Amino acid sequence: MIPISQGRSRRAVLAGAVCALLVTGTALTGCSEDPNEGTNGVGRLSADQIRSRSQKAAESVGAVRLHGTVVTRGRTYTLDMRLKEQGGIGSVTTEGKTFRLLRVDDELYLKAGAEFWGHEDGEADAAAADKLAEKYVKVPQGDPSYKKFVGFTDKNVLLGGLLTLHGELTTDGHHEKSGVRTIRVTGDEGSGGTLDVSLEGEPYPVRLVRAGKAGTLTFSSWGADFELKEPAEDETLDYGKQLPAS
């Protein structure tokens, strides 16, 4: 056995500590620490492989929470939704108005205040808005609102449409988002969107910045089940074949 001097041992420990502190920051010449050590290993893959692994992980799990913004057709929606195969529940805010969405299988409900339904000229319209306020209003499947909002409650549709990067994919270093170590994948150096993928446990999506300034979303609670049931009868209102315009 070759003896190692105490001074040399201290220097080795110190060098290792410095490298560990800098592993997520600026690279230090001479540091041999592997930033992927102790992770799920996806950081060693190509950008295309990382995105593929992340999409498969998202598809394979039963439930997820997402919150953030989505910009579509010039309108910004702020979402806070919990989703699973049987439906979803959460809130949506747009143009200063917030409403709740609940879907159980094919039944979609919308809950909002009177200001959401809108007070038009005339007492009849005001009375209709007051009647709908703070009730879970059953949205008829033939109503335009059903097609407009049901996608916000559909895990497969929503994630399939959102988890998209455009252009040539490259990796953009190791990061930390929401307390989770991530590997970042970018499309066209960021202009095609960026996706942070977890390096801990399953390679789930953690944060997505959509291309073209079309919103930013954070994903959490992967696989965490939640209660999903139709609202009580006294909290529900079936308006009929079509909701009033608002």
JSON list of C-alpha atoms in Angstrom, two decimals:
[
{"chain": "A", "resi": 1, "resn": "MET", "atom": "CA", "xyz": [0.00, 0.00, 0.00]},
{"chain": "A", "resi": 2, "resn": "ILE", "atom": "CA", "xyz": [1.36, 3.42, -0.98]},
{"chain": "A", "resi": 3, "resn": "PRO", "atom": "CA", "xyz": [0.81, 6.04, 1.75]},
{"chain": "A", "resi": 4, "resn": "ILE", "atom": "CA", "xyz": [-0.97, 9.26, 0.79]},
{"chain": "A", "resi": 5, "resn": "SER", "atom": "CA", "xyz": [0.09, 12.44, 2.53]},
{"chain": "A", "resi": 6, "resn": "GLN", "atom": "CA", "xyz": [-2.45, 14.28, 4.64]},
{"chain": "A", "resi": 7, "resn": "GLY", "atom": "CA", "xyz": [-1.93, 17.47, 2.64]},
{"chain": "A", "resi": 8, "resn": "ARG", "atom": "CA", "xyz": [-2.57, 15.71, -0.65]},
{"chain": "A", "resi": 9, "resn": "SER", "atom": "CA", "xyz": [-5.75, 14.17, 0.76]},
{"chain": "A", "resi": 10, "resn": "ARG", "atom": "CA", "xyz": [-7.05, 17.57, 1.88]},
{"chain": "A", "resi": 11, "resn": "ARG", "atom": "CA", "xyz": [-6.34, 19.06, -1.55]},
{"chain": "A", "resi": 12, "resn": "ALA", "atom": "CA", "xyz": [-8.23, 16.24, -3.29]},
{"chain": "A", "resi": 13, "resn": "VAL", "atom": "CA", "xyz": [-11.27, 16.68, -1.05]},
{"chain": "A", "resi": 14, "resn": "LEU", "atom": "CA", "xyz": [-11.25, 20.45, -1.57]},
{"chain": "A", "resi": 15, "resn": "ALA", "atom": "CA", "xyz": [-10.96, 20.11, -5.35]},
{"chain": "A", "resi": 16, "resn": "GLY", "atom": "CA", "xyz": [-13.87, 17.68, -5.40]},
{"chain": "A", "resi": 17, "resn": "ALA", "atom": "CA", "xyz": [-16.00, 20.04, -3.31]},
{"chain": "A", "resi": 18, "resn": "VAL", "atom": "CA", "xyz": [-15.27, 22.99, -5.61]},
{"chain": "A", "resi": 19, "resn": "CYS", "atom": "CA", "xyz": [-16.17, 20.95, -8.69]},
{"chain": "A", "resi": 20, "resn": "ALA", "atom": "CA", "xyz": [-19.40, 19.79, -7.07]},
{"chain": "A", "resi": 21, "resn": "LEU", "atom": "CA", "xyz": [-20.42, 23.38, -6.33]},
{"chain": "A", "resi": 22, "resn": "LEU", "atom": "CA", "xyz": [-19.75, 24.46, -9.89]},
{"chain": "A", "resi": 23, "resn": "VAL", "atom": "CA", "xyz": [-21.25, 21.49, -11.69]},
{"chain": "A", "resi": 24, "resn": "THR", "atom": "CA", "xyz": [-24.46, 23.37, -12.53]},
{"chain": "A", "resi": 25, "resn": "GLY", "atom": "CA", "xyz": [-22.72, 26.64, -13.22]},
{"chain": "A", "resi": 26, "resn": "THR", "atom": "CA", "xyz": [-19.75, 27.69, -15.29]},
{"chain": "A", "resi": 27, "resn": "ALA", "atom": "CA", "xyz": [-17.45, 24.83, -16.21]},
{"chain": "A", "resi": 28, "resn": "LEU", "atom": "CA", "xyz": [-14.10, 24.77, -14.44]},
{"chain": "A", "resi": 29, "resn": "THR", "atom": "CA", "xyz": [-11.06, 23.48, -16.32]},
{"chain": "A", "resi": 30, "resn": "GLY", "atom": "CA", "xyz": [-9.69, 20.41, -14.63]},
{"chain": "A", "resi": 31, "resn": "CYS", "atom": "CA", "xyz": [-12.92, 19.33, -12.94]},
{"chain": "A", "resi": 32, "resn": "SER", "atom": "CA", "xyz": [-13.77, 15.76, -13.80]},
{"chain": "A", "resi": 33, "resn": "GLU", "atom": "CA", "xyz": [-17.14, 15.58, -12.01]},
{"chain": "A", "resi": 34, "resn": "ASP", "atom": "CA", "xyz": [-19.89, 14.07, -14.15]},
{"chain": "A", "resi": 35, "resn": "PRO", "atom": "CA", "xyz": [-23.07, 16.24, -13.96]},
{"chain": "A", "resi": 36, "resn": "ASN", "atom": "CA", "xyz": [-25.12, 13.16, -14.87]},
{"chain": "A", "resi": 37, "resn": "GLU", "atom": "CA", "xyz": [-23.79, 11.04, -12.02]},
{"chain": "A", "resi": 38, "resn": "GLY", "atom": "CA", "xyz": [-26.61, 9.99, -9.72]},
{"chain": "A", "resi": 39, "resn": "THR", "atom": "CA", "xyz": [-29.29, 10.97, -12.27]},
{"chain": "A", "resi": 40, "resn": "ASN", "atom": "CA", "xyz": [-31.59, 8.91, -14.47]},
{"chain": "A", "resi": 41, "resn": "GLY", "atom": "CA", "xyz": [-28.99, 9.14, -17.25]},
{"chain": "A", "resi": 42, "resn": "VAL", "atom": "CA", "xyz": [-31.02, 10.95, -19.92]},
{"chain": "A", "resi": 43, "resn": "GLY", "atom": "CA", "xyz": [-28.53, 13.82, -19.81]},
{"chain": "A", "resi": 44, "resn": "ARG", "atom": "CA", "xyz": [-26.08, 11.59, -21.65]},
{"chain": "A", "resi": 45, "resn": "LEU", "atom": "CA", "xyz": [-28.47, 11.08, -24.58]},
{"chain": "A", "resi": 46, "resn": "SER", "atom": "CA", "xyz": [-28.90, 13.15, -27.73]},
{"chain": "A", "resi": 47, "resn": "ALA", "atom": "CA", "xyz": [-31.47, 15.95, -27.77]},
{"chain": "A", "resi": 48, "resn": "ASP", "atom": "CA", "xyz": [-33.86, 13.93, -29.94]},
{"chain": "A", "resi": 49, "resn": "GLN", "atom": "CA", "xyz": [-33.59, 10.94, -27.62]},
{"chain": "A", "resi": 50, "resn": "ILE", "atom": "CA", "xyz": [-34.23, 13.10, -24.56]},
{"chain": "A", "resi": 51, "resn": "ARG", "atom": "CA", "xyz": [-37.37, 14.58, -26.08]},
{"chain": "A", "resi": 52, "resn": "SER", "atom": "CA", "xyz": [-38.58, 11.11, -27.11]},
{"chain": "A", "resi": 53, "resn": "ARG", "atom": "CA", "xyz": [-37.97, 9.68, -23.63]},
{"chain": "A", "resi": 54, "resn": "SER", "atom": "CA", "xyz": [-39.77, 12.64, -22.08]},
{"chain": "A", "resi": 55, "resn": "GLN", "atom": "CA", "xyz": [-42.82, 12.29, -24.32]},
{"chain": "A", "resi": 56, "resn": "LYS", "atom": "CA", "xyz": [-43.05, 8.55, -23.61]},
{"chain": "A", "resi": 57, "resn": "ALA", "atom": "CA", "xyz": [-42.80, 9.17, -19.88]},
{"chain": "A", "resi": 58, "resn": "ALA", "atom": "CA", "xyz": [-45.59, 11.77, -20.07]},
{"chain": "A", "resi": 59, "resn": "GLU", "atom": "CA", "xyz": [-47.82, 9.42, -22.05]},
{"chain": "A", "resi": 60, "resn": "SER", "atom": "CA", "xyz": [-47.25, 6.48, -19.72]},
{"chain": "A", "resi": 61, "resn": "VAL", "atom": "CA", "xyz": [-48.33, 8.16, -16.47]},
{"chain": "A", "resi": 62, "resn": "GLY", "atom": "CA", "xyz": [-51.95, 8.50, -15.41]},
{"chain": "A", "resi": 63, "resn": "ALA", "atom": "CA", "xyz": [-52.11, 12.03, -13.96]},
{"chain": "A", "resi": 64, "resn": "VAL", "atom": "CA", "xyz": [-50.37, 15.40, -14.05]},
{"chain": "A", "resi": 65, "resn": "ARG", "atom": "CA", "xyz": [-50.78, 18.99, -12.96]},
{"chain": "A", "resi": 66, "resn": "LEU", "atom": "CA", "xyz": [-49.89, 21.83, -15.31]},
{"chain": "A", "resi": 67, "resn": "HIS", "atom": "CA", "xyz": [-49.97, 25.55, -14.78]},
{"chain": "A", "resi": 68, "resn": "GLY", "atom": "CA", "xyz": [-48.85, 28.53, -16.77]},
{"chain": "A", "resi": 69, "resn": "THR", "atom": "CA", "xyz": [-49.87, 30.36, -19.91]},
{"chain": "A", "resi": 70, "resn": "VAL", "atom": "CA", "xyz": [-50.92, 29.31, -23.39]},
{"chain": "A", "resi": 71, "resn": "VAL", "atom": "CA", "xyz": [-51.29, 31.84, -26.21]},
{"chain": "A", "resi": 72, "resn": "THR", "atom": "CA", "xyz": [-53.52, 30.77, -29.07]},
{"chain": "A", "resi": 73, "resn": "ARG", "atom": "CA", "xyz": [-55.13, 32.85, -31.80]},
{"chain": "A", "resi": 74, "resn": "GLY", "atom": "CA", "xyz": [-53.97, 36.04, -30.14]},
{"chain": "A", "resi": 75, "resn": "ARG", "atom": "CA", "xyz": [-55.58, 35.25, -26.79]},
{"chain": "A", "resi": 76, "resn": "THR", "atom": "CA", "xyz": [-53.69, 34.34, -23.61]},
{"chain": "A", "resi": 77, "resn": "TYR", "atom": "CA", "xyz": [-55.07, 31.66, -21.30]},
{"chain": "A", "resi": 78, "resn": "THR", "atom": "CA", "xyz": [-53.65, 31.14, -17.82]},
{"chain": "A", "resi": 79, "resn": "LEU", "atom": "CA", "xyz": [-54.18, 27.53, -16.82]},
{"chain": "A", "resi": 80, "resn": "ASP", "atom": "CA", "xyz": [-53.98, 25.62, -13.56]},
{"chain": "A", "resi": 81, "resn": "MET", "atom": "CA", "xyz": [-55.29, 22.16, -14.40]},
{"chain": "A", "resi": 82, "resn": "ARG", "atom": "CA", "xyz": [-55.05, 18.66, -12.98]},
{"chain": "A", "resi": 83, "resn": "LEU", "atom": "CA", "xyz": [-55.55, 16.01, -15.63]},
{"chain": "A", "resi": 84, "resn": "LYS", "atom": "CA", "xyz": [-55.95, 12.26, -15.93]},
{"chain": "A", "resi": 85, "resn": "GLU", "atom": "CA", "xyz": [-57.44, 9.80, -18.39]},
{"chain": "A", "resi": 86, "resn": "GLN", "atom": "CA", "xyz": [-61.02, 10.18, -17.11]},
{"chain": "A", "resi": 87, "resn": "GLY", "atom": "CA", "xyz": [-61.05, 13.97, -17.25]},
{"chain": "A", "resi": 88, "resn": "GLY", "atom": "CA", "xyz": [-59.71, 17.04, -15.52]},
{"chain": "A", "resi": 89, "resn": "ILE", "atom": "CA", "xyz": [-60.42, 19.89, -13.14]},
{"chain": "A", "resi": 90, "resn": "GLY", "atom": "CA", "xyz": [-58.97, 23.35, -12.65]},
{"chain": "A", "resi": 91, "resn": "SER", "atom": "CA", "xyz": [-59.15, 27.02, -13.49]},
{"chain": "A", "resi": 92, "resn": "VAL", "atom": "CA", "xyz": [-58.70, 29.07, -16.65]},
{"chain": "A", "resi": 93, "resn": "THR", "atom": "CA", "xyz": [-58.24, 32.84, -16.80]},
{"chain": "A", "resi": 94, "resn": "THR", "atom": "CA", "xyz": [-58.52, 34.93, -19.94]},
{"chain": "A", "resi": 95, "resn": "GLU", "atom": "CA", "xyz": [-59.11, 38.64, -20.51]},
{"chain": "A", "resi": 96, "resn": "GLY", "atom": "CA", "xyz": [-59.37, 39.20, -16.78]},
{"chain": "A", "resi": 97, "resn": "LYS", "atom": "CA", "xyz": [-62.10, 36.62, -16.23]},
{"chain": "A", "resi": 98, "resn": "THR", "atom": "CA", "xyz": [-61.60, 33.32, -14.43]},
{"chain": "A", "resi": 99, "resn": "PHE", "atom": "CA", "xyz": [-63.74, 30.21, -14.70]},
{"chain": "A", "resi": 100, "resn": "ARG", "atom": "CA", "xyz": [-63.44, 26.63, -13.52]},
{"chain": "A", "resi": 101, "resn": "LEU", "atom": "CA", "xyz": [-63.60, 23.61, -15.78]},
{"chain": "A", "resi": 102, "resn": "LEU", "atom": "CA", "xyz": [-64.57, 20.11, -14.74]},
{"chain": "A", "resi": 103, "resn": "ARG", "atom": "CA", "xyz": [-64.81, 17.12, -17.05]},
{"chain": "A", "resi": 104, "resn": "VAL", "atom": "CA", "xyz": [-65.81, 13.63, -15.98]},
{"chain": "A", "resi": 105, "resn": "ASP", "atom": "CA", "xyz": [-65.65, 11.26, -18.95]},
{"chain": "A", "resi": 106, "resn": "ASP", "atom": "CA", "xyz": [-67.67, 13.05, -21.66]},
{"chain": "A", "resi": 107, "resn": "GLU", "atom": "CA", "xyz": [-69.53, 15.46, -19.35]},
{"chain": "A", "resi": 108, "resn": "LEU", "atom": "CA", "xyz": [-68.06, 18.98, -19.27]},
{"chain": "A", "resi": 109, "resn": "TYR", "atom": "CA", "xyz": [-69.02, 21.58, -16.66]},
{"chain": "A", "resi": 110, "resn": "LEU", "atom": "CA", "xyz": [-68.15, 25.27, -16.48]},
{"chain": "A", "resi": 111, "resn": "LYS", "atom": "CA", "xyz": [-68.38, 27.36, -13.31]},
{"chain": "A", "resi": 112, "resn": "ALA", "atom": "CA", "xyz": [-68.00, 31.14, -13.23]},
{"chain": "A", "resi": 113, "resn": "GLY", "atom": "CA", "xyz": [-69.37, 34.34, -11.78]},
{"chain": "A", "resi": 114, "resn": "ALA", "atom": "CA", "xyz": [-72.07, 36.50, -13.32]},
{"chain": "A", "resi": 115, "resn": "GLU", "atom": "CA", "xyz": [-69.44, 38.79, -14.88]},
{"chain": "A", "resi": 116, "resn": "PHE", "atom": "CA", "xyz": [-68.17, 35.89, -16.97]},
{"chain": "A", "resi": 117, "resn": "TRP", "atom": "CA", "xyz": [-71.59, 35.19, -18.47]},
{"chain": "A", "resi": 118, "resn": "GLY", "atom": "CA", "xyz": [-71.99, 38.90, -19.15]},
{"chain": "A", "resi": 119, "resn": "HIS", "atom": "CA", "xyz": [-74.75, 41.36, -18.42]},
{"chain": "A", "resi": 120, "resn": "GLU", "atom": "CA", "xyz": [-76.16, 42.50, -21.72]},
{"chain": "A", "resi": 121, "resn": "ASP", "atom": "CA", "xyz": [-78.79, 45.21, -22.08]},
{"chain": "A", "resi": 122, "resn": "GLY", "atom": "CA", "xyz": [-82.07, 44.09, -20.62]},
{"chain": "A", "resi": 123, "resn": "GLU", "atom": "CA", "xyz": [-83.25, 42.50, -17.40]},
{"chain": "A", "resi": 124, "resn": "ALA", "atom": "CA", "xyz": [-83.71, 39.07, -19.00]},
{"chain": "A", "resi": 125, "resn": "ASP", "atom": "CA", "xyz": [-80.01, 38.77, -19.89]},
{"chain": "A", "resi": 126, "resn": "ALA", "atom": "CA", "xyz": [-78.98, 39.93, -16.42]},
{"chain": "A", "resi": 127, "resn": "ALA", "atom": "CA", "xyz": [-81.31, 37.44, -14.83]},
{"chain": "A", "resi": 128, "resn": "ALA", "atom": "CA", "xyz": [-79.87, 34.62, -16.97]},
{"chain": "A", "resi": 129, "resn": "ALA", "atom": "CA", "xyz": [-76.32, 35.54, -15.93]},
{"chain": "A", "resi": 130, "resn": "ASP", "atom": "CA", "xyz": [-77.29, 35.59, -12.27]},
{"chain": "A", "resi": 131, "resn": "LYS", "atom": "CA", "xyz": [-78.93, 32.20, -12.65]},
{"chain": "A", "resi": 132, "resn": "LEU", "atom": "CA", "xyz": [-75.75, 30.70, -14.11]},
{"chain": "A", "resi": 133, "resn": "ALA", "atom": "CA", "xyz": [-73.39, 32.36, -11.64]},
{"chain": "A", "resi": 134, "resn": "GLU", "atom": "CA", "xyz": [-71.42, 30.05, -9.34]},
{"chain": "A", "resi": 135, "resn": "LYS", "atom": "CA", "xyz": [-73.16, 26.93, -10.62]},
{"chain": "A", "resi": 136, "resn": "TYR", "atom": "CA", "xyz": [-71.53, 24.03, -12.44]},
{"chain": "A", "resi": 137, "resn": "VAL", "atom": "CA", "xyz": [-73.20, 24.64, -15.77]},
{"chain": "A", "resi": 138, "resn": "LYS", "atom": "CA", "xyz": [-73.37, 21.52, -17.92]},
{"chain": "A", "resi": 139, "resn": "VAL", "atom": "CA", "xyz": [-71.96, 22.35, -21.35]},
{"chain": "A", "resi": 140, "resn": "PRO", "atom": "CA", "xyz": [-73.93, 20.71, -24.19]},
{"chain": "A", "resi": 141, "resn": "GLN", "atom": "CA", "xyz": [-71.67, 18.70, -26.48]},
{"chain": "A", "resi": 142, "resn": "GLY", "atom": "CA", "xyz": [-73.10, 20.51, -29.50]},
{"chain": "A", "resi": 143, "resn": "ASP", "atom": "CA", "xyz": [-72.30, 23.93, -28.07]},
{"chain": "A", "resi": 144, "resn": "PRO", "atom": "CA", "xyz": [-69.27, 25.80, -29.50]},
{"chain": "A", "resi": 145, "resn": "SER", "atom": "CA", "xyz": [-67.98, 26.23, -25.94]},
{"chain": "A", "resi": 146, "resn": "TYR", "atom": "CA", "xyz": [-67.67, 22.47, -25.56]},
{"chain": "A", "resi": 147, "resn": "LYS", "atom": "CA", "xyz": [-65.25, 22.15, -28.47]},
{"chain": "A", "resi": 148, "resn": "LYS", "atom": "CA", "xyz": [-63.41, 25.28, -27.35]},
{"chain": "A", "resi": 149, "resn": "PHE", "atom": "CA", "xyz": [-62.78, 24.23, -23.75]},
{"chain": "A", "resi": 150, "resn": "VAL", "atom": "CA", "xyz": [-62.85, 20.43, -23.63]},
{"chain": "A", "resi": 151, "resn": "GLY", "atom": "CA", "xyz": [-59.24, 20.27, -24.86]},
{"chain": "A", "resi": 152, "resn": "PHE", "atom": "CA", "xyz": [-58.11, 22.05, -21.67]},
{"chain": "A", "resi": 153, "resn": "THR", "atom": "CA", "xyz": [-59.34, 19.01, -19.71]},
{"chain": "A", "resi": 154, "resn": "ASP", "atom": "CA", "xyz": [-57.94, 16.27, -21.96]},
{"chain": "A", "resi": 155, "resn": "LYS", "atom": "CA", "xyz": [-54.49, 15.06, -20.87]},
{"chain": "A", "resi": 156, "resn": "ASN", "atom": "CA", "xyz": [-53.55, 13.35, -24.14]},
{"chain": "A", "resi": 157, "resn": "VAL", "atom": "CA", "xyz": [-54.83, 16.13, -26.39]},
{"chain": "A", "resi": 158, "resn": "LEU", "atom": "CA", "xyz": [-53.30, 18.92, -24.31]},
{"chain": "A", "resi": 159, "resn": "LEU", "atom": "CA", "xyz": [-49.88, 17.34, -23.81]},
{"chain": "A", "resi": 160, "resn": "GLY", "atom": "CA", "xyz": [-49.77, 16.06, -27.38]},
{"chain": "A", "resi": 161, "resn": "GLY", "atom": "CA", "xyz": [-50.30, 19.57, -28.69]},
{"chain": "A", "resi": 162, "resn": "LEU", "atom": "CA", "xyz": [-48.05, 21.35, -26.20]},
{"chain": "A", "resi": 163, "resn": "LEU", "atom": "CA", "xyz": [-44.98, 19.14, -25.86]},
{"chain": "A", "resi": 164, "resn": "THR", "atom": "CA", "xyz": [-43.66, 20.20, -29.23]},
{"chain": "A", "resi": 165, "resn": "LEU", "atom": "CA", "xyz": [-40.34, 21.75, -30.17]},
{"chain": "A", "resi": 166, "resn": "HIS", "atom": "CA", "xyz": [-39.61, 23.11, -33.63]},
{"chain": "A", "resi": 167, "resn": "GLY", "atom": "CA", "xyz": [-36.45, 23.03, -35.70]},
{"chain": "A", "resi": 168, "resn": "GLU", "atom": "CA", "xyz": [-33.12, 21.38, -35.00]},
{"chain": "A", "resi": 169, "resn": "LEU", "atom": "CA", "xyz": [-32.86, 20.07, -31.45]},
{"chain": "A", "resi": 170, "resn": "THR", "atom": "CA", "xyz": [-29.81, 20.56, -29.25]},
{"chain": "A", "resi": 171, "resn": "THR", "atom": "CA", "xyz": [-29.11, 20.26, -25.53]},
{"chain": "A", "resi": 172, "resn": "ASP", "atom": "CA", "xyz": [-28.52, 23.44, -23.54]},
{"chain": "A", "resi": 173, "resn": "GLY", "atom": "CA", "xyz": [-26.88, 22.34, -20.33]},
{"chain": "A", "resi": 174, "resn": "HIS", "atom": "CA", "xyz": [-27.96, 21.24, -16.88]},
{"chain": "A", "resi": 175, "resn": "HIS", "atom": "CA", "xyz": [-30.36, 23.41, -14.90]},
{"chain": "A", "resi": 176, "resn": "GLU", "atom": "CA", "xyz": [-32.68, 23.36, -11.90]},
{"chain": "A", "resi": 177, "resn": "LYS", "atom": "CA", "xyz": [-36.40, 24.08, -12.11]},
{"chain": "A", "resi": 178, "resn": "SER", "atom": "CA", "xyz": [-38.85, 23.93, -9.20]},
{"chain": "A", "resi": 179, "resn": "GLY", "atom": "CA", "xyz": [-36.14, 22.27, -7.13]},
{"chain": "A", "resi": 180, "resn": "VAL", "atom": "CA", "xyz": [-35.61, 19.51, -9.71]},
{"chain": "A", "resi": 181, "resn": "ARG", "atom": "CA", "xyz": [-32.37, 18.97, -11.64]},
{"chain": "A", "resi": 182, "resn": "THR", "atom": "CA", "xyz": [-33.06, 19.09, -15.37]},
{"chain": "A", "resi": 183, "resn": "ILE", "atom": "CA", "xyz": [-31.46, 18.76, -18.78]},
{"chain": "A", "resi": 184, "resn": "ARG", "atom": "CA", "xyz": [-32.65, 21.38, -21.27]},
{"chain": "A", "resi": 185, "resn": "VAL", "atom": "CA", "xyz": [-33.50, 20.70, -24.88]},
{"chain": "A", "resi": 186, "resn": "THR", "atom": "CA", "xyz": [-33.96, 23.59, -27.31]},
{"chain": "A", "resi": 187, "resn": "GLY", "atom": "CA", "xyz": [-35.33, 23.90, -30.82]},
{"chain": "A", "resi": 188, "resn": "ASP", "atom": "CA", "xyz": [-33.39, 26.15, -33.17]},
{"chain": "A", "resi": 189, "resn": "GLU", "atom": "CA", "xyz": [-31.32, 27.54, -30.29]},
{"chain": "A", "resi": 190, "resn": "GLY", "atom": "CA", "xyz": [-34.42, 28.53, -28.35]},
{"chain": "A", "resi": 191, "resn": "SER", "atom": "CA", "xyz": [-36.55, 30.16, -31.03]},
{"chain": "A", "resi": 192, "resn": "GLY", "atom": "CA", "xyz": [-38.28, 26.80, -31.55]},
{"chain": "A", "resi": 193, "resn": "GLY", "atom": "CA", "xyz": [-39.04, 26.41, -27.84]},
{"chain": "A", "resi": 194, "resn": "THR", "atom": "CA", "xyz": [-37.23, 24.94, -24.84]},
{"chain": "A", "resi": 195, "resn": "LEU", "atom": "CA", "xyz": [-38.06, 21.91, -22.71]},
{"chain": "A", "resi": 196, "resn": "ASP", "atom": "CA", "xyz": [-36.58, 21.09, -19.31]},
{"chain": "A", "resi": 197, "resn": "VAL", "atom": "CA", "xyz": [-36.63, 17.35, -18.60]},
{"chain": "A", "resi": 198, "resn": "SER", "atom": "CA", "xyz": [-36.18, 15.85, -15.15]},
{"chain": "A", "resi": 199, "resn": "LEU", "atom": "CA", "xyz": [-32.89, 14.16, -14.34]},
{"chain": "A", "resi": 200, "resn": "GLU", "atom": "CA", "xyz": [-34.45, 12.69, -11.20]},
{"chain": "A", "resi": 201, "resn": "GLY", "atom": "CA", "xyz": [-36.60, 9.57, -11.36]},
{"chain": "A", "resi": 202, "resn": "GLU", "atom": "CA", "xyz": [-38.58, 9.31, -14.59]},
{"chain": "A", "resi": 203, "resn": "PRO", "atom": "CA", "xyz": [-37.63, 11.81, -17.32]},
{"chain": "A", "resi": 204, "resn": "TYR", "atom": "CA", "xyz": [-40.86, 13.79, -17.06]},
{"chain": "A", "resi": 205, "resn": "PRO", "atom": "CA", "xyz": [-41.25, 17.25, -18.61]},
{"chain": "A", "resi": 206, "resn": "VAL", "atom": "CA", "xyz": [-40.70, 19.92, -15.95]},
{"chain": "A", "resi": 207, "resn": "ARG", "atom": "CA", "xyz": [-40.99, 23.21, -17.83]},
{"chain": "A", "resi": 208, "resn": "LEU", "atom": "CA", "xyz": [-41.84, 24.15, -21.39]},
{"chain": "A", "resi": 209, "resn": "VAL", "atom": "CA", "xyz": [-41.33, 27.50, -23.09]},
{"chain": "A", "resi": 210, "resn": "ARG", "atom": "CA", "xyz": [-43.32, 27.35, -26.31]},
{"chain": "A", "resi": 211, "resn": "ALA", "atom": "CA", "xyz": [-42.01, 28.61, -29.61]},
{"chain": "A", "resi": 212, "resn": "GLY", "atom": "CA", "xyz": [-43.06, 32.04, -30.85]},
{"chain": "A", "resi": 213, "resn": "LYS", "atom": "CA", "xyz": [-43.76, 33.39, -27.35]},
{"chain": "A", "resi": 214, "resn": "ALA", "atom": "CA", "xyz": [-46.83, 31.15, -27.20]},
{"chain": "A", "resi": 215, "resn": "GLY", "atom": "CA", "xyz": [-46.66, 30.62, -23.45]},
{"chain": "A", "resi": 216, "resn": "THR", "atom": "CA", "xyz": [-44.77, 28.92, -20.65]},
{"chain": "A", "resi": 217, "resn": "LEU", "atom": "CA", "xyz": [-45.97, 25.87, -18.70]},
{"chain": "A", "resi": 218, "resn": "THR", "atom": "CA", "xyz": [-44.73, 24.04, -15.63]},
{"chain": "A", "resi": 219, "resn": "PHE", "atom": "CA", "xyz": [-45.55, 20.37, -15.03]},
{"chain": "A", "resi": 220, "resn": "SER", "atom": "CA", "xyz": [-45.70, 18.65, -11.65]},
{"chain": "A", "resi": 221, "resn": "SER", "atom": "CA", "xyz": [-47.45, 15.94, -9.61]},
{"chain": "A", "resi": 222, "resn": "TRP", "atom": "CA", "xyz": [-46.79, 13.32, -12.28]},
{"chain": "A", "resi": 223, "resn": "GLY", "atom": "CA", "xyz": [-48.66, 10.15, -11.33]},
{"chain": "A", "resi": 224, "resn": "ALA", "atom": "CA", "xyz": [-50.35, 11.75, -8.30]},
{"chain": "A", "resi": 225, "resn": "ASP", "atom": "CA", "xyz": [-54.00, 10.66, -8.45]},
{"chain": "A", "resi": 226, "resn": "PHE", "atom": "CA", "xyz": [-56.81, 13.01, -7.43]},
{"chain": "A", "resi": 227, "resn": "GLU", "atom": "CA", "xyz": [-60.55, 12.81, -6.90]},
{"chain": "A", "resi": 228, "resn": "LEU", "atom": "CA", "xyz": [-62.68, 13.44, -9.95]},
{"chain": "A", "resi": 229, "resn": "LYS", "atom": "CA", "xyz": [-66.46, 13.28, -9.66]},
{"chain": "A", "resi": 230, "resn": "GLU", "atom": "CA", "xyz": [-69.52, 15.04, -11.02]},
{"chain": "A", "resi": 231, "resn": "PRO", "atom": "CA", "xyz": [-70.75, 17.99, -8.95]},
{"chain": "A", "resi": 232, "resn": "ALA", "atom": "CA", "xyz": [-73.67, 17.61, -6.56]},
{"chain": "A", "resi": 233, "resn": "GLU", "atom": "CA", "xyz": [-77.12, 18.00, -8.08]},
{"chain": "A", "resi": 234, "resn": "ASP", "atom": "CA", "xyz": [-77.85, 21.20, -6.13]},
{"chain": "A", "resi": 235, "resn": "GLU", "atom": "CA", "xyz": [-74.64, 22.73, -7.52]},
{"chain": "A", "resi": 236, "resn": "THR", "atom": "CA", "xyz": [-75.41, 21.82, -11.13]},
{"chain": "A", "resi": 237, "resn": "LEU", "atom": "CA", "xyz": [-77.43, 23.58, -13.79]},
{"chain": "A", "resi": 238, "resn": "ASP", "atom": "CA", "xyz": [-78.36, 22.07, -17.13]},
{"chain": "A", "resi": 239, "resn": "TYR", "atom": "CA", "xyz": [-79.02, 25.11, -19.31]},
{"chain": "A", "resi": 240, "resn": "GLY", "atom": "CA", "xyz": [-80.19, 23.19, -22.36]},
{"chain": "A", "resi": 241, "resn": "LYS", "atom": "CA", "xyz": [-78.93, 22.67, -25.88]},
{"chain": "A", "resi": 242, "resn": "GLN", "atom": "CA", "xyz": [-76.83, 25.83, -26.12]},
{"chain": "A", "resi": 243, "resn": "LEU", "atom": "CA", "xyz": [-75.27, 28.22, -23.62]},
{"chain": "A", "resi": 244, "resn": "PRO", "atom": "CA", "xyz": [-75.91, 31.96, -23.87]},
{"chain": "A", "resi": 245, "resn": "ALA", "atom": "CA", "xyz": [-73.31, 34.00, -25.72]},
{"chain": "A", "resi": 246, "resn": "SER", "atom": "CA", "xyz": [-70.84, 35.78, -23.45]}
]
